[in-house]
Coordinates of C-alpha atoms in Angstrom, one line a residue:
M1 CA 42.5 152.9 -62.4
S2 CA 41.8 149.3 -61.5
Q3 CA 38.3 149.5 -63.1
H4 CA 39.9 150.7 -66.3
L5 CA 42.3 147.8 -66.3
I6 CA 39.5 145.3 -65.7
Q7 CA 37.5 146.8 -68.6
Q8 CA 40.5 146.5 -70.9
Q9 CA 41.1 142.9 -69.9
Q10 CA 37.4 142.0 -70.3
Q11 CA 37.3 143.6 -73.8
K12 CA 40.4 141.8 -74.8
A13 CA 38.9 138.5 -73.6
V14 CA 35.7 139.1 -75.6
Q15 CA 37.6 139.8 -78.8
Q16 CA 39.6 136.6 -78.5
Q17 CA 37.0 134.3 -80.0
R18 CA 38.3 130.8 -80.7
L19 CA 37.3 128.7 -83.6
T20 CA 35.4 125.5 -82.9
A21 CA 36.9 122.2 -84.1
Y22 CA 34.3 122.2 -87.0
Q23 CA 35.3 125.7 -88.1
M24 CA 38.9 124.8 -88.0
L25 CA 38.2 121.8 -90.2
Q26 CA 36.4 124.0 -92.7
V27 CA 39.3 126.4 -92.8
K28 CA 41.8 123.6 -93.1
L29 CA 40.0 121.9 -96.0
L30 CA 39.4 125.2 -97.8
E31 CA 43.1 126.0 -97.8
M32 CA 44.0 122.6 -99.3
P33 CA 44.7 122.2 -103.0
L34 CA 43.1 119.1 -104.6
A35 CA 46.1 116.8 -104.1
Q36 CA 46.2 117.5 -100.3
L37 CA 42.4 117.2 -100.1
E38 CA 42.5 113.7 -101.6
E39 CA 45.1 112.7 -99.0
A40 CA 43.0 114.2 -96.2
V41 CA 39.9 112.4 -97.3
T42 CA 41.8 109.1 -97.5
A43 CA 43.2 109.6 -94.0
E44 CA 39.7 110.4 -92.6
L45 CA 38.3 107.3 -94.2
D46 CA 41.0 105.3 -92.5
D47 CA 40.5 107.0 -89.1
N48 CA 36.7 107.2 -88.9
P49 CA 34.8 103.9 -89.4
A50 CA 31.5 105.9 -89.5
L51 CA 32.7 107.5 -92.8
E52 CA 32.4 105.5 -96.0
T53 CA 32.5 106.0 -99.7
S54 CA 29.1 105.9 -101.4
T55 CA 28.2 102.9 -103.5
D56 CA 26.7 105.3 -106.1
E57 CA 28.7 105.4 -109.3
H58 CA 31.3 108.2 -109.2
D59 CA 31.0 110.9 -111.8
D60 CA 33.8 112.4 -114.0
G61 CA 35.3 114.3 -111.1
L62 CA 34.0 117.6 -112.1
I63 CA 31.3 119.9 -110.6
A64 CA 30.4 122.4 -113.3
Q65 CA 28.7 125.7 -113.4
S66 CA 28.1 127.6 -116.6
E67 CA 26.7 131.0 -117.6
D68 CA 24.4 129.1 -120.0
A69 CA 23.7 125.4 -119.5
P70 CA 25.3 123.4 -122.3
A71 CA 22.9 121.5 -124.6
D72 CA 22.9 117.7 -124.7
G73 CA 25.4 116.3 -127.1
E74 CA 27.9 119.1 -126.9
E75 CA 31.6 118.4 -127.1
T76 CA 33.3 117.6 -123.8
F77 CA 36.1 119.9 -122.5
E78 CA 38.8 117.6 -123.7
E79 CA 37.3 117.3 -127.2
Q80 CA 37.0 121.1 -127.5
T81 CA 40.5 121.9 -126.1
E82 CA 42.6 121.5 -129.3
R83 CA 39.9 123.2 -131.5
E84 CA 39.5 126.1 -129.0
E85 CA 43.2 126.7 -128.6
R86 CA 43.5 127.3 -132.3
A87 CA 40.2 129.2 -132.7
D88 CA 41.0 132.3 -130.6
A89 CA 44.8 132.1 -130.0
L90 CA 45.5 134.2 -133.1
D91 CA 43.0 136.9 -132.1
T92 CA 44.8 137.1 -128.7
V93 CA 48.1 137.5 -130.4
L94 CA 46.9 140.1 -132.8
D95 CA 45.2 142.0 -130.0
S96 CA 48.5 142.4 -128.2
I97 CA 50.2 144.1 -131.1
D98 CA 50.4 147.9 -131.1
S99 CA 47.8 149.6 -133.2
D100 CA 50.0 152.4 -134.6
D101 CA 51.5 152.5 -138.1
R102 CA 54.9 151.1 -137.2
L103 CA 55.6 147.4 -137.8
P104 CA 56.0 145.9 -134.3
D105 CA 58.4 143.1 -133.5
Y106 CA 55.5 140.7 -133.0
E107 CA 57.4 137.8 -131.6
R108 CA 59.5 139.6 -129.0
E109 CA 56.4 141.5 -127.8
Y110 CA 54.4 138.4 -127.4
N111 CA 57.1 136.6 -125.4
R112 CA 57.6 139.7 -123.2
N113 CA 54.0 139.8 -122.3
Y114 CA 54.1 136.2 -121.0
A115 CA 57.7 136.3 -119.6
A116 CA 57.0 139.5 -117.6
A117 CA 54.1 138.1 -115.7
D118 CA 54.8 137.3 -112.1
Y119 CA 53.6 133.7 -112.4
E120 CA 54.6 130.7 -114.3
E121 CA 52.5 129.3 -117.1
I122 CA 52.4 125.6 -117.1
V123 CA 51.4 123.6 -120.1
Y124 CA 49.1 120.8 -119.0
G125 CA 49.3 117.7 -121.2
D126 CA 51.7 115.3 -122.7
T127 CA 54.8 114.7 -120.6
V128 CA 57.0 113.9 -123.6
S129 CA 59.3 116.9 -124.0
F130 CA 59.4 119.3 -126.8
Y131 CA 63.0 118.3 -127.5
D132 CA 62.3 114.6 -127.5
Y133 CA 59.2 114.9 -129.7
L134 CA 61.1 116.6 -132.4
K135 CA 64.1 114.3 -132.1
E136 CA 61.8 111.4 -132.7
Q137 CA 61.0 112.9 -136.0
M138 CA 64.7 113.4 -136.8
G139 CA 65.0 109.6 -136.8
E140 CA 62.7 109.4 -139.7
V141 CA 64.9 111.5 -141.9
S142 CA 68.1 110.3 -143.6
L143 CA 70.9 112.5 -142.4
N144 CA 74.7 112.4 -142.2
Q145 CA 76.4 113.2 -138.9
Q146 CA 77.0 116.9 -139.6
Q147 CA 73.4 117.4 -140.7
H148 CA 72.2 115.5 -137.7
D149 CA 74.2 117.8 -135.4
I150 CA 73.0 121.0 -137.1
L151 CA 69.4 119.9 -136.9
E152 CA 69.7 118.9 -133.3
Y153 CA 71.2 122.3 -132.5
L154 CA 68.4 124.1 -134.3
I155 CA 65.8 122.2 -132.2
G156 CA 67.7 123.3 -129.1
S157 CA 67.6 126.9 -130.3
L158 CA 63.8 127.1 -130.6
D159 CA 61.8 129.3 -128.2
D160 CA 59.1 127.9 -126.1
D161 CA 56.4 128.7 -128.7
G162 CA 58.3 126.7 -131.3
L163 CA 59.7 129.7 -133.3
L164 CA 63.4 130.2 -134.2
R165 CA 64.4 133.8 -133.4
K166 CA 68.2 133.4 -133.8
D167 CA 69.5 134.4 -137.2
L168 CA 71.4 131.8 -139.2
Q169 CA 74.7 133.6 -139.0
T170 CA 74.5 133.6 -135.2
I171 CA 73.7 129.9 -135.2
A172 CA 76.7 129.3 -137.6
D173 CA 78.9 131.2 -135.1
E174 CA 77.6 129.2 -132.1
L175 CA 78.1 125.9 -133.9
A176 CA 81.7 126.8 -134.6
I177 CA 82.4 128.0 -131.1
Y178 CA 80.4 125.4 -129.0
Q179 CA 80.2 122.4 -131.3
N180 CA 83.4 122.8 -133.4
I181 CA 81.3 122.5 -136.5
D182 CA 82.3 124.8 -139.4
V183 CA 79.3 125.3 -141.7
E184 CA 77.9 127.9 -144.0
E185 CA 74.5 129.6 -143.6
A186 CA 73.2 127.6 -146.6
D187 CA 73.9 124.3 -144.8
I188 CA 71.9 125.6 -141.8
A189 CA 69.1 126.8 -144.1
E190 CA 68.8 123.4 -145.6
M191 CA 68.4 121.7 -142.2
L192 CA 66.0 124.5 -141.1
E193 CA 63.8 123.5 -144.1
V194 CA 63.8 119.9 -142.8
L195 CA 62.8 121.1 -139.3
Q196 CA 60.0 123.1 -140.8
S197 CA 58.6 120.0 -142.4
F198 CA 58.1 118.4 -138.9
D199 CA 54.9 118.4 -136.9
P200 CA 53.3 120.5 -135.7
A201 CA 53.1 122.7 -138.8
G202 CA 54.8 126.0 -138.3
I203 CA 57.6 124.7 -136.0
G204 CA 60.9 126.3 -136.7
A205 CA 59.5 129.4 -138.4
R206 CA 61.4 132.6 -138.0
S207 CA 58.4 134.9 -137.7
L208 CA 54.7 134.8 -137.3
Q209 CA 54.3 135.4 -141.0
E210 CA 56.4 132.4 -141.9
C211 CA 54.8 130.3 -139.2
L212 CA 51.3 130.8 -140.6
L213 CA 52.4 130.5 -144.3
I214 CA 54.0 127.1 -143.5
Q215 CA 50.7 125.9 -142.1
V216 CA 48.7 127.3 -145.0
N217 CA 51.0 125.8 -147.6
R218 CA 50.8 122.4 -145.9
K219 CA 47.0 122.6 -145.8
I220 CA 46.9 123.4 -149.6
K221 CA 49.3 120.5 -150.3
H222 CA 47.2 118.1 -148.3
L223 CA 44.0 119.2 -150.1
S224 CA 45.6 118.9 -153.6
N225 CA 44.7 115.2 -153.8
N226 CA 41.1 115.6 -152.5
P227 CA 40.3 119.2 -153.4
D228 CA 37.6 121.0 -151.4
R229 CA 36.9 124.1 -153.6
K230 CA 35.7 126.4 -150.8
S231 CA 38.7 125.5 -148.6
I232 CA 41.2 125.8 -151.4
I233 CA 39.8 129.3 -152.3
A234 CA 40.0 130.4 -148.7
L235 CA 43.5 129.0 -148.2
H236 CA 44.8 130.7 -151.3
A237 CA 43.2 134.0 -150.1
I238 CA 44.9 133.6 -146.8
Q239 CA 48.2 132.9 -148.6
R240 CA 47.8 136.2 -150.5
I241 CA 46.8 138.1 -147.3
L242 CA 49.9 136.9 -145.4
K243 CA 52.2 137.8 -148.3
K244 CA 50.8 141.1 -149.5
Y245 CA 48.6 142.5 -146.6
F246 CA 50.4 141.2 -143.5
N247 CA 50.4 144.6 -141.8
A248 CA 46.6 145.0 -142.2
F249 CA 46.2 141.4 -141.1
K250 CA 48.1 142.0 -137.8
K251 CA 45.7 144.9 -137.1
K252 CA 42.7 142.7 -138.1
Q253 CA 41.6 145.3 -140.7
W254 CA 39.2 142.8 -142.3
E255 CA 37.2 145.4 -144.3
R256 CA 40.3 146.9 -145.8
I257 CA 41.6 143.4 -146.7
A258 CA 38.2 142.4 -148.2
E259 CA 38.3 145.6 -150.4
S260 CA 41.8 144.8 -151.5
L261 CA 40.8 141.2 -152.4
H262 CA 37.6 142.3 -154.1
V263 CA 35.5 140.0 -151.9
D264 CA 32.3 140.6 -149.9
M265 CA 32.2 140.5 -146.1
D266 CA 30.5 137.1 -146.1
T267 CA 33.4 135.6 -148.1
M268 CA 35.8 137.5 -145.8
A269 CA 34.0 135.9 -142.7
M270 CA 34.7 132.5 -144.2
I271 CA 38.3 133.4 -144.8
V272 CA 38.7 134.7 -141.2
S273 CA 37.1 131.5 -139.9
E274 CA 39.8 129.5 -141.7
I275 CA 42.5 131.9 -140.4
K276 CA 41.4 131.1 -136.8
R277 CA 42.3 127.4 -137.4
L278 CA 46.0 128.4 -137.7
N279 CA 48.2 128.1 -134.6
P280 CA 50.5 131.1 -133.9
R281 CA 52.3 129.1 -131.2
P282 CA 52.9 125.6 -132.6
G283 CA 55.4 124.8 -129.8
A284 CA 52.7 125.3 -127.1
A285 CA 51.0 122.1 -128.3
L286 CA 54.1 120.0 -127.5
G287 CA 53.7 120.0 -123.7
E288 CA 57.0 120.4 -121.8
T289 CA 59.3 123.1 -123.1
I290 CA 63.1 122.8 -123.7
G291 CA 65.2 123.1 -120.6
R292 CA 62.3 123.0 -118.2
S293 CA 60.7 120.0 -116.5
L294 CA 57.0 119.8 -116.7
Q295 CA 55.8 120.7 -113.3
Q296 CA 53.0 118.3 -112.5
I297 CA 50.2 120.4 -111.0
T298 CA 46.7 119.2 -110.7
P299 CA 44.3 122.1 -111.5
D300 CA 41.6 122.8 -108.9
F301 CA 39.4 124.4 -111.6
I302 CA 38.8 124.0 -115.3
V303 CA 37.4 127.0 -117.2
D304 CA 36.1 126.3 -120.6
T305 CA 35.5 129.1 -123.0
A306 CA 32.8 128.7 -125.7
D307 CA 32.9 130.3 -129.1
D308 CA 30.4 133.0 -128.0
G309 CA 32.6 134.0 -125.1
S310 CA 30.5 132.3 -122.4
L311 CA 32.4 130.4 -119.7
T312 CA 31.8 127.1 -118.0
I313 CA 33.6 126.6 -114.6
S314 CA 34.3 123.1 -113.4
L315 CA 35.6 122.2 -109.9
N316 CA 38.0 119.4 -110.4
Q317 CA 37.1 116.6 -107.9
G318 CA 40.0 114.4 -109.0
N319 CA 39.9 111.0 -107.3
L320 CA 37.7 112.2 -104.5
P321 CA 35.0 109.5 -103.8
P322 CA 31.4 110.5 -102.8
L323 CA 31.2 110.3 -99.0
T324 CA 28.4 109.0 -96.8
I325 CA 27.7 107.9 -93.3
S326 CA 28.1 104.2 -92.6
P327 CA 24.6 102.6 -92.3
S328 CA 25.7 100.3 -89.5
F329 CA 26.9 103.3 -87.4
S330 CA 23.8 105.3 -88.3
D331 CA 21.5 102.5 -87.3
M332 CA 23.5 101.9 -84.1
V333 CA 23.0 105.5 -83.0
K334 CA 19.3 105.4 -83.8
E335 CA 18.8 102.2 -81.9
Y336 CA 20.7 103.4 -78.8
Q337 CA 18.8 106.8 -78.9
Q338 CA 15.5 104.9 -78.8
Q339 CA 16.6 102.9 -75.7
R340 CA 18.7 105.6 -73.9
Q341 CA 17.0 105.1 -70.6
K342 CA 17.6 101.3 -70.6
L343 CA 21.3 101.4 -71.7
S344 CA 23.9 99.7 -69.5
S345 CA 27.2 101.5 -68.8
S346 CA 29.0 99.6 -71.6
E347 CA 26.2 100.3 -74.0
R348 CA 26.4 104.0 -73.1
E349 CA 30.1 104.0 -73.9
A350 CA 29.3 102.3 -77.2
Y351 CA 26.6 104.8 -77.9
K352 CA 28.9 107.8 -77.1
Y353 CA 31.6 106.3 -79.4
A354 CA 29.2 105.7 -82.3
R355 CA 27.6 109.1 -81.9
D356 CA 30.9 110.9 -81.8
K357 CA 32.1 109.1 -85.0
V358 CA 28.9 109.9 -86.8
D359 CA 29.0 113.5 -85.8
R360 CA 32.6 113.8 -86.9
A361 CA 31.7 112.1 -90.3
E362 CA 28.7 114.4 -90.8
G363 CA 30.9 117.4 -90.0
F364 CA 33.6 116.3 -92.4
I365 CA 31.1 115.7 -95.3
E366 CA 29.5 119.1 -94.6
A367 CA 33.0 120.8 -94.6
V368 CA 33.8 119.2 -98.0
R369 CA 30.4 120.4 -99.3
L370 CA 31.0 124.0 -98.1
R371 CA 34.5 123.9 -99.6
Q372 CA 33.0 123.1 -103.0
I373 CA 30.4 125.9 -102.7
N374 CA 33.0 128.5 -101.6
M375 CA 35.5 127.4 -104.2
M376 CA 32.9 127.8 -107.0
K377 CA 31.7 131.1 -105.7
T378 CA 35.2 132.5 -105.6
M379 CA 36.2 131.1 -109.1
K380 CA 32.9 132.5 -110.6
A381 CA 33.7 135.9 -109.2
I382 CA 37.2 135.8 -110.6
T383 CA 36.1 134.8 -114.1
E384 CA 33.4 137.5 -114.1
I385 CA 36.0 140.2 -113.2
Q386 CA 38.7 138.8 -115.5
H387 CA 36.3 137.6 -118.2
R388 CA 38.2 139.1 -121.1
F389 CA 41.4 137.3 -120.1
F390 CA 39.7 133.9 -120.0
V391 CA 38.2 134.6 -123.5
D392 CA 41.4 136.0 -125.1
G393 CA 44.2 134.6 -123.0
D394 CA 46.1 138.0 -123.3
D395 CA 48.0 138.8 -120.1
N396 CA 47.4 142.5 -120.9
D397 CA 43.7 142.0 -120.4
I398 CA 44.1 141.1 -116.7
I399 CA 42.5 144.1 -115.0
P400 CA 43.3 145.4 -111.5
M401 CA 41.7 143.1 -108.9
V402 CA 42.1 142.7 -105.2
L403 CA 40.7 140.2 -102.6
K404 CA 38.0 142.8 -101.7
D405 CA 36.7 142.9 -105.2
V406 CA 36.2 139.1 -105.3
A407 CA 34.8 139.0 -101.8
E408 CA 32.1 141.7 -102.7
R409 CA 31.1 139.9 -105.9
S410 CA 31.0 136.5 -104.4
G411 CA 29.4 137.5 -101.1
L412 CA 32.2 135.7 -99.1
D413 CA 34.4 137.0 -96.4
I414 CA 37.8 138.3 -97.6
S415 CA 39.6 135.6 -95.4
T416 CA 37.6 132.9 -97.2
V417 CA 38.5 134.3 -100.6
S418 CA 42.2 134.5 -99.6
R419 CA 42.2 130.9 -98.5
V420 CA 40.5 129.7 -101.7
S421 CA 43.0 131.7 -103.8
N422 CA 46.1 130.4 -102.1
L423 CA 47.9 127.4 -103.7
K424 CA 45.0 126.8 -106.2
F425 CA 45.3 126.6 -109.9
V426 CA 43.0 126.9 -112.8
Q427 CA 43.3 125.2 -116.2
T428 CA 42.3 127.3 -119.2
R429 CA 42.8 126.9 -122.9
W430 CA 45.9 129.0 -122.5
G431 CA 47.6 126.9 -119.8
I432 CA 47.4 126.5 -116.1
Y433 CA 47.6 129.6 -113.9
S434 CA 47.7 130.2 -110.2
L435 CA 44.6 132.0 -108.9
R436 CA 47.0 134.4 -107.2
S437 CA 48.3 135.5 -110.6
F438 CA 44.9 137.3 -111.2
Y439 CA 45.3 139.6 -108.2
N440 CA 47.0 142.9 -108.9
E441 CA 46.7 146.5 -107.9
G442 CA 45.5 149.2 -110.3
F443 CA 47.1 152.3 -111.8
I444 CA 45.6 155.2 -113.6
S445 CA 47.7 156.5 -116.6
A446 CA 47.9 160.1 -117.7
D447 CA 45.1 159.7 -120.2
G448 CA 42.8 158.1 -117.5
E449 CA 43.3 154.5 -118.6
E450 CA 43.2 152.0 -115.7
L451 CA 46.1 149.6 -115.9
S452 CA 47.1 146.6 -113.9
T453 CA 50.5 146.6 -112.2
R454 CA 51.2 143.4 -114.3
K455 CA 50.9 145.4 -117.5
L456 CA 53.2 148.1 -116.1
K457 CA 55.8 145.4 -115.4
V458 CA 55.4 144.2 -119.0
I459 CA 56.1 147.8 -120.3
L460 CA 59.0 148.2 -117.9
K461 CA 60.6 145.0 -119.0
E462 CA 60.1 146.0 -122.7
I463 CA 61.9 149.3 -122.1
I464 CA 64.8 147.5 -120.4
S465 CA 65.0 144.9 -123.2
E466 CA 65.4 147.7 -125.7
E467 CA 68.0 149.7 -123.8
D468 CA 71.6 150.1 -125.0
P469 CA 73.5 147.3 -123.3
Q470 CA 76.5 149.5 -123.2
N471 CA 74.6 152.3 -121.5
P472 CA 71.7 150.7 -119.5
L473 CA 69.0 153.0 -118.0
S474 CA 69.1 153.9 -114.3
D475 CA 65.9 153.7 -112.2
D476 CA 65.6 157.5 -112.6
A477 CA 65.9 157.1 -116.4
L478 CA 63.4 154.3 -116.4
K479 CA 61.0 156.5 -114.4
K480 CA 61.4 159.3 -117.0
E481 CA 60.8 156.9 -119.9
L482 CA 57.7 155.6 -118.3
S483 CA 56.5 159.2 -117.6
E484 CA 57.0 160.1 -121.3
R485 CA 54.7 157.1 -122.1
G486 CA 52.0 158.4 -119.7
Y487 CA 52.8 156.3 -116.7
N488 CA 53.8 158.6 -113.8
I489 CA 55.1 156.4 -111.0
A490 CA 57.7 157.0 -108.4
R491 CA 61.3 155.9 -108.8
R492 CA 61.1 153.6 -105.8
T493 CA 58.1 152.0 -107.4
V494 CA 60.1 151.5 -110.6
A495 CA 62.9 149.9 -108.5
K496 CA 60.3 147.6 -106.8
Y497 CA 58.8 146.4 -110.1
R498 CA 62.3 145.9 -111.6
E499 CA 63.3 143.8 -108.6
Q500 CA 60.1 141.8 -108.8
L501 CA 60.9 141.0 -112.5
G502 CA 64.3 139.7 -111.3
L503 CA 66.2 142.4 -113.2
P504 CA 69.4 143.9 -111.6
V505 CA 70.3 147.5 -111.3
A506 CA 71.8 149.4 -114.3
R507 CA 75.5 148.8 -113.5
L508 CA 74.9 145.1 -113.3
R509 CA 73.0 145.1 -116.6
K510 CA 75.9 146.7 -118.5
S511 CA 77.4 144.5 -121.2
I512 CA 81.1 143.9 -121.0
N513 CA 82.8 143.3 -124.3

């Protein structure tokens, strides 16, 4: 009996392996987001005289790794950002629309896809608010007090993407109730036309179709004084497509459209290229959205997507200086080592002090280097698994992925991947996202399609948004509705997803008139 207890105690003691100080430093630095790492480096520079900043000229703060090395003279990430956002944003939007024959509510569906995600998208850029930017343009228009109030209310009614989804009668009612302004729809329509003349083009549109038409019409107007024949032809073709073949356009049925326009596919390719310059979300370019402060987050990674779909991953080094060992300390240690047998007691103390500081500085520099390697390995694995999302920006393209998947692809330990993924953010052309937002479990639908739990939440929120507010669906009813759509999940799972979306139970969703 006593032998058994001794064996158990010995096994337990063997299993309790403690991390060394160097390993703890590695773990600590790996867990830090960039802002905290900068503070840690500054503190270490202050505390350790053997650690210095290198005299070598500091680079741009990015460590990049790409699938294909970029050629000399290519655009920088910042130069490409605006062009890239417009180039594929429309494809992403159109890909998210149902492919059946019914005319989907494009705008509501697109917003649901983003709002239902269990992360917050943060636009990274200008800190001037959406509201203030448009109000600045109001000052350039001659308005009486009533027109000013109407226009200001319209700006306040815009959604985050810059579109206006309230009908004019609703706005008229709200103005009467909340602002004590009694106006006709025609008065509001007049001010809406003024708003739609503001920058960026497409702001204040009431639909995707109107948003794109406003942009096309403005481009045609700007080219009227200095006509470019090819661009004019393409723009007039787009104008016709948006007006007459919008349903086919949403489904990207380019061959069908080319046949209707009586043009060859080369000409159609030129037209599509011009279409991709349009911006389906003009408000996204305005930085901070109405009613929400811009959360200042420094991205740890920047993922740049090229036109061919290849990705370049950059590790943001921020204001981190290149680190090196102090030459004076290094020389001191070498000198003492060569005369170790002849050192006095005070010199031995100085030698031990210098050696400890140099060892600590070397350990810190190595820990920072390993952090960079593990960060890049993890981010590379995530972009490989979620490649389609980084190209298209469609939340529905995020596939099931867990820490184990990233660990296997990167060759790192799961605990390392977990630490890298925690409190880290990546900047993409679509905004800034938490790395944790790319992790989600999988689900197999009735037809064998593998879906992410994120997409299921989008579908669940869509069902709830379409329910009768006077007779909201219970969790059992929601389960049945999902089952009819091919998603057989348990009622308790429905309840869990509903709670994660911040939606109350049916009785609390019931509208009271």
